[in-house]
PDB file of C-alpha atoms in Angstrom:
ATOM      1  CA  UNK J   1      11.864  -1.594  14.141  1.00 49.00           C
ATOM      2  CA  UNK J   2      14.078  -3.076  16.824  1.00 58.00           C
ATOM      3  CA  UNK J   3      16.871  -0.498  16.685  1.00 59.00           C
ATOM      4  CA  UNK J   4      19.702  -2.976  16.012  1.00 65.00           C
ATOM      5  CA  UNK J   5      22.173  -2.220  13.236  1.00 69.00           C
ATOM      6  CA  UNK J   6      21.629  -4.477  10.247  1.00 67.00           C
ATOM      7  CA  UNK J   7      18.102  -5.407  11.314  1.00 69.00           C
ATOM      8  CA  UNK J   8      15.772  -5.888   8.325  1.00 68.00           C
ATOM      9  CA  UNK J   9      13.282  -3.586  10.049  1.00 67.00           C
ATOM     10  CA  UNK J  10      15.845  -0.786  10.066  1.00 71.00           C
ATOM     11  CA  UNK J  11      15.655  -0.808   6.266  1.00 70.00           C
ATOM     12  CA  UNK J  12      12.219  -2.287   5.632  1.00 70.00           C
ATOM     13  CA  UNK J  13       9.906  -0.311   7.888  1.00 75.00           C
ATOM     14  CA  UNK J  14       7.646   2.454   6.679  1.00 79.00           C
ATOM     15  CA  UNK J  15       9.679   5.120   8.513  1.00 81.00           C
ATOM     16  CA  UNK J  16      12.927   3.795   6.978  1.00 81.00           C
ATOM     17  CA  UNK J  17      11.369   3.869   3.512  1.00 81.00           C
ATOM     18  CA  UNK J  18      10.179   7.432   4.079  1.00 84.00           C
ATOM     19  CA  UNK J  19      13.676   8.463   5.249  1.00 85.00           C
ATOM     20  CA  UNK J  20      15.140   6.949   2.083  1.00 80.00           C
ATOM     21  CA  UNK J  21      12.570   8.755  -0.068  1.00 82.00           C
ATOM     22  CA  UNK J  22      13.254  12.020   1.803  1.00 87.00           C
ATOM     23  CA  UNK J  23      16.991  11.688   1.180  1.00 85.00           C
ATOM     24  CA  UNK J  24      16.284  11.366  -2.530  1.00 81.00           C
ATOM     25  CA  UNK J  25      13.945  14.353  -2.549  1.00 83.00           C
ATOM     26  CA  UNK J  26      15.976  16.574  -0.247  1.00 89.00           C
ATOM     27  CA  UNK J  27      12.951  17.201   1.975  1.00 91.00           C
ATOM     28  CA  UNK J  28      10.657  15.272   4.301  1.00 91.00           C
ATOM     29  CA  UNK J  29       8.255  12.877   2.586  1.00 86.00           C
ATOM     30  CA  UNK J  30       4.844  12.046   4.001  1.00 86.00           C
ATOM     31  CA  UNK J  31       3.384   8.560   3.990  1.00 82.00           C
ATOM     32  CA  UNK J  32       0.789   9.728   1.474  1.00 85.00           C
ATOM     33  CA  UNK J  33       3.401  10.535  -1.201  1.00 85.00           C
ATOM     34  CA  UNK J  34       4.713   6.991  -1.796  1.00 79.00           C
ATOM     35  CA  UNK J  35       1.178   5.645  -1.415  1.00 82.00           C
ATOM     36  CA  UNK J  36      -0.225   7.932  -4.112  1.00 85.00           C
ATOM     37  CA  UNK J  37       2.957   7.611  -6.173  1.00 81.00           C
ATOM     38  CA  UNK J  38       2.693   3.820  -6.117  1.00 80.00           C
ATOM     39  CA  UNK J  39      -0.924   4.075  -7.252  1.00 83.00           C
ATOM     40  CA  UNK J  40       0.121   6.290 -10.155  1.00 87.00           C
ATOM     41  CA  UNK J  41       3.354   4.351 -10.865  1.00 83.00           C
ATOM     42  CA  UNK J  42       5.543   7.418 -10.283  1.00 84.00           C
ATOM     43  CA  UNK J  43       9.124   6.094 -10.681  1.00 84.00           C
ATOM     44  CA  UNK J  44      10.468   7.872  -7.577  1.00 81.00           C
ATOM     45  CA  UNK J  45       7.708   6.397  -5.397  1.00 79.00           C
ATOM     46  CA  UNK J  46       8.076   2.943  -6.906  1.00 80.00           C
ATOM     47  CA  UNK J  47      11.828   3.165  -6.231  1.00 81.00           C
ATOM     48  CA  UNK J  48      11.192   4.016  -2.571  1.00 80.00           C
ATOM     49  CA  UNK J  49       8.846   1.038  -2.227  1.00 79.00           C
ATOM     50  CA  UNK J  50      11.395  -1.239  -3.925  1.00 81.00           C
ATOM     51  CA  UNK J  51      14.019   0.001  -1.449  1.00 80.00           C
ATOM     52  CA  UNK J  52      11.671  -0.914   1.415  1.00 78.00           C
ATOM     53  CA  UNK J  53      11.246  -4.401  -0.037  1.00 78.00           C
ATOM     54  CA  UNK J  54      14.944  -5.208  -0.494  1.00 78.00           C
ATOM     55  CA  UNK J  55      15.946  -6.119   3.085  1.00 76.00           C
ATOM     56  CA  UNK J  56      12.931  -8.266   3.950  1.00 79.00           C
ATOM     57  CA  UNK J  57      13.250 -10.009   0.575  1.00 81.00           C
ATOM     58  CA  UNK J  58      16.775 -11.088   1.476  1.00 81.00           C
ATOM     59  CA  UNK J  59      15.579 -12.201   4.923  1.00 81.00           C
ATOM     60  CA  UNK J  60      12.628 -14.145   3.506  1.00 83.00           C
ATOM     61  CA  UNK J  61      14.791 -15.814   0.880  1.00 83.00           C
ATOM     62  CA  UNK J  62      17.301 -16.866   3.530  1.00 83.00           C
ATOM     63  CA  UNK J  63      14.628 -18.340   5.795  1.00 84.00           C
ATOM     64  CA  UNK J  64      12.426 -19.976   3.174  1.00 84.00           C
ATOM     65  CA  UNK J  65      14.986 -22.448   1.880  1.00 81.00           C
ATOM     66  CA  UNK J  66      15.783 -24.247   5.158  1.00 85.00           C
ATOM     67  CA  UNK J  67      12.312 -23.859   6.716  1.00 85.00           C
ATOM     68  CA  UNK J  68      10.249 -24.493   3.551  1.00 85.00           C
ATOM     69  CA  UNK J  69       6.986 -22.842   4.674  1.00 86.00           C
ATOM     70  CA  UNK J  70       3.864 -23.222   2.561  1.00 88.00           C
ATOM     71  CA  UNK J  71       3.098 -19.509   2.750  1.00 87.00           C
ATOM     72  CA  UNK J  72       4.834 -16.237   3.666  1.00 85.00           C
ATOM     73  CA  UNK J  73       2.727 -13.550   5.327  1.00 83.00           C
ATOM     74  CA  UNK J  74       3.757  -9.924   4.821  1.00 82.00           C
ATOM     75  CA  UNK J  75       2.442  -7.559   7.476  1.00 78.00           C
ATOM     76  CA  UNK J  76       2.744  -4.095   8.876  1.00 77.00           C
ATOM     77  CA  UNK J  77       1.148  -0.747   8.185  1.00 77.00           C
ATOM     78  CA  UNK J  78       3.332   0.219   5.250  1.00 76.00           C
ATOM     79  CA  UNK J  79       2.764  -3.086   3.468  1.00 78.00           C
ATOM     80  CA  UNK J  80      -0.975  -2.829   4.053  1.00 79.00           C
ATOM     81  CA  UNK J  81      -1.248   0.805   3.025  1.00 79.00           C
ATOM     82  CA  UNK J  82       0.877   0.978  -0.108  1.00 79.00           C
ATOM     83  CA  UNK J  83      -0.895  -0.389  -3.182  1.00 76.00           C
ATOM     84  CA  UNK J  84       1.057  -3.137  -4.882  1.00 76.00           C
ATOM     85  CA  UNK J  85       3.538  -3.567  -2.014  1.00 77.00           C
ATOM     86  CA  UNK J  86       3.125  -7.351  -1.973  1.00 79.00           C
ATOM     87  CA  UNK J  87       3.634  -7.540  -5.747  1.00 80.00           C
ATOM     88  CA  UNK J  88       6.836  -5.495  -5.542  1.00 78.00           C
ATOM     89  CA  UNK J  89       7.962  -7.491  -2.508  1.00 77.00           C
ATOM     90  CA  UNK J  90       7.237 -10.810  -4.199  1.00 78.00           C
ATOM     91  CA  UNK J  91       9.374  -9.936  -7.224  1.00 78.00           C
ATOM     92  CA  UNK J  92      12.488  -9.385  -5.068  1.00 75.00           C
ATOM     93  CA  UNK J  93      12.862 -12.878  -3.525  1.00 73.00           C
ATOM     94  CA  UNK J  94      12.139 -14.475  -6.905  1.00 73.00           C
ATOM     95  CA  UNK J  95      15.284 -12.768  -8.229  1.00 75.00           C
ATOM     96  CA  UNK J  96      17.260 -13.980  -5.193  1.00 78.00           C
ATOM     97  CA  UNK J  97      15.989 -17.569  -5.042  1.00 78.00           C
ATOM     98  CA  UNK J  98      18.060 -20.527  -6.058  1.00 80.00           C
ATOM     99  CA  UNK J  99      17.085 -21.970  -9.458  1.00 82.00           C
ATOM    100  CA  UNK J 100      14.729 -24.927  -9.111  1.00 79.00           C
ATOM    101  CA  UNK J 101      13.632 -23.870  -5.626  1.00 79.00           C
ATOM    102  CA  UNK J 102      10.288 -22.126  -6.033  1.00 78.00           C
ATOM    103  CA  UNK J 103       9.295 -19.731  -3.291  1.00 81.00           C
ATOM    104  CA  UNK J 104       6.001 -20.101  -1.458  1.00 85.00           C
ATOM    105  CA  UNK J 105       3.254 -17.607  -2.216  1.00 85.00           C
ATOM    106  CA  UNK J 106       3.250 -14.289  -0.373  1.00 83.00           C
ATOM    107  CA  UNK J 107       0.069 -12.867   1.111  1.00 84.00           C
ATOM    108  CA  UNK J 108      -0.779  -9.670   2.920  1.00 83.00           C
ATOM    109  CA  UNK J 109      -1.499 -10.203   6.623  1.00 82.00           C
ATOM    110  CA  UNK J 110      -5.192 -10.287   7.469  1.00 80.00           C
ATOM    111  CA  UNK J 111      -4.623  -7.785  10.293  1.00 78.00           C
ATOM    112  CA  UNK J 112      -2.873  -5.362   7.919  1.00 74.00           C
ATOM    113  CA  UNK J 113      -1.193  -2.551   9.816  1.00 70.00           C
ATOM    114  CA  UNK J 114      -2.048  -4.116  13.155  1.00 73.00           C
ATOM    115  CA  UNK J 115      -0.279  -7.394  12.375  1.00 70.00           C
ATOM    116  CA  UNK J 116       3.159  -6.400  13.669  1.00 68.00           C
ATOM    117  CA  UNK J 117       1.852  -5.004  16.940  1.00 64.00           C
ATOM    118  CA  UNK J 118      -0.577  -7.895  17.363  1.00 65.00           C
ATOM    119  CA  UNK J 119       2.173 -10.490  16.921  1.00 66.00           C
ATOM    120  CA  UNK J 120       4.443  -8.633  19.337  1.00 68.00           C
ATOM    121  CA  UNK J 121       1.720  -8.675  21.996  1.00 75.00           C
ATOM    122  CA  UNK J 122       1.131 -12.404  21.460  1.00 76.00           C
ATOM    123  CA  UNK J 123       4.864 -13.123  21.655  1.00 72.00           C
ATOM    124  CA  UNK J 124       5.156 -11.135  24.918  1.00 75.00           C
ATOM    125  CA  UNK J 125       2.154 -12.969  26.364  1.00 80.00           C
ATOM    126  CA  UNK J 126       3.589 -16.357  25.381  1.00 80.00           C
ATOM    127  CA  UNK J 127       6.960 -15.486  26.902  1.00 78.00           C
ATOM    128  CA  UNK J 128       5.307 -14.381  30.134  1.00 81.00           C
ATOM    129  CA  UNK J 129       3.316 -17.595  30.315  1.00 81.00           C
ATOM    130  CA  UNK J 130       6.459 -19.656  29.737  1.00 80.00           C
ATOM    131  CA  UNK J 131       8.496 -17.853  32.392  1.00 79.00           C
ATOM    132  CA  UNK J 132       5.802 -17.437  35.035  1.00 76.00           C
ATOM    133  CA  UNK J 133       3.376 -20.162  34.121  1.00 64.00           C
ATOM    134  CA  UNK J 134      -0.310 -19.633  33.660  1.00 57.00           C
ATOM    135  CA  UNK J 135      -2.335 -19.434  36.923  1.00 56.00           C
ATOM    136  CA  UNK J 136      -4.535 -22.283  35.685  1.00 54.00           C
ATOM    137  CA  UNK J 137      -1.440 -24.483  35.310  1.00 51.00           C
ATOM    138  CA  UNK J 138      -0.373 -24.120  38.952  1.00 48.00           C
ATOM    139  CA  UNK J 139      -1.311 -26.834  41.389  1.00 49.00           C
ATOM    140  CA  UNK J 140      -2.620 -25.389  44.628  1.00 46.00           C
TER     141      UNK J 140
END
């Protein structure tokens, strides 16, 4: 989560989903509760997962139309750890999509919970290489 107001991560992250679930329960909610609740199709847990899917679904729908990717990868620890997260997530953009514009398939990231951190590290490395240049690229 980046910390900006309105950021999809502020609403879509595991911690944000747990805060939403806790507000509904009136007490703190552990990660295990929505995970087990999703497995057992407990309505309260399914509702918390659906809440966590809403913001990224809007973001994905908004990006997919102009970019037209062949595939959308869903990553992060919450997505990897909550059974059925991708199925719940996939249903949201379908409801938001423009008629006649099919959405690409959604898949869970191969790195699961490590995918967000891994991509952030790669992005930082790439930015560093662009701003400072790679030592092998310098002419001596």
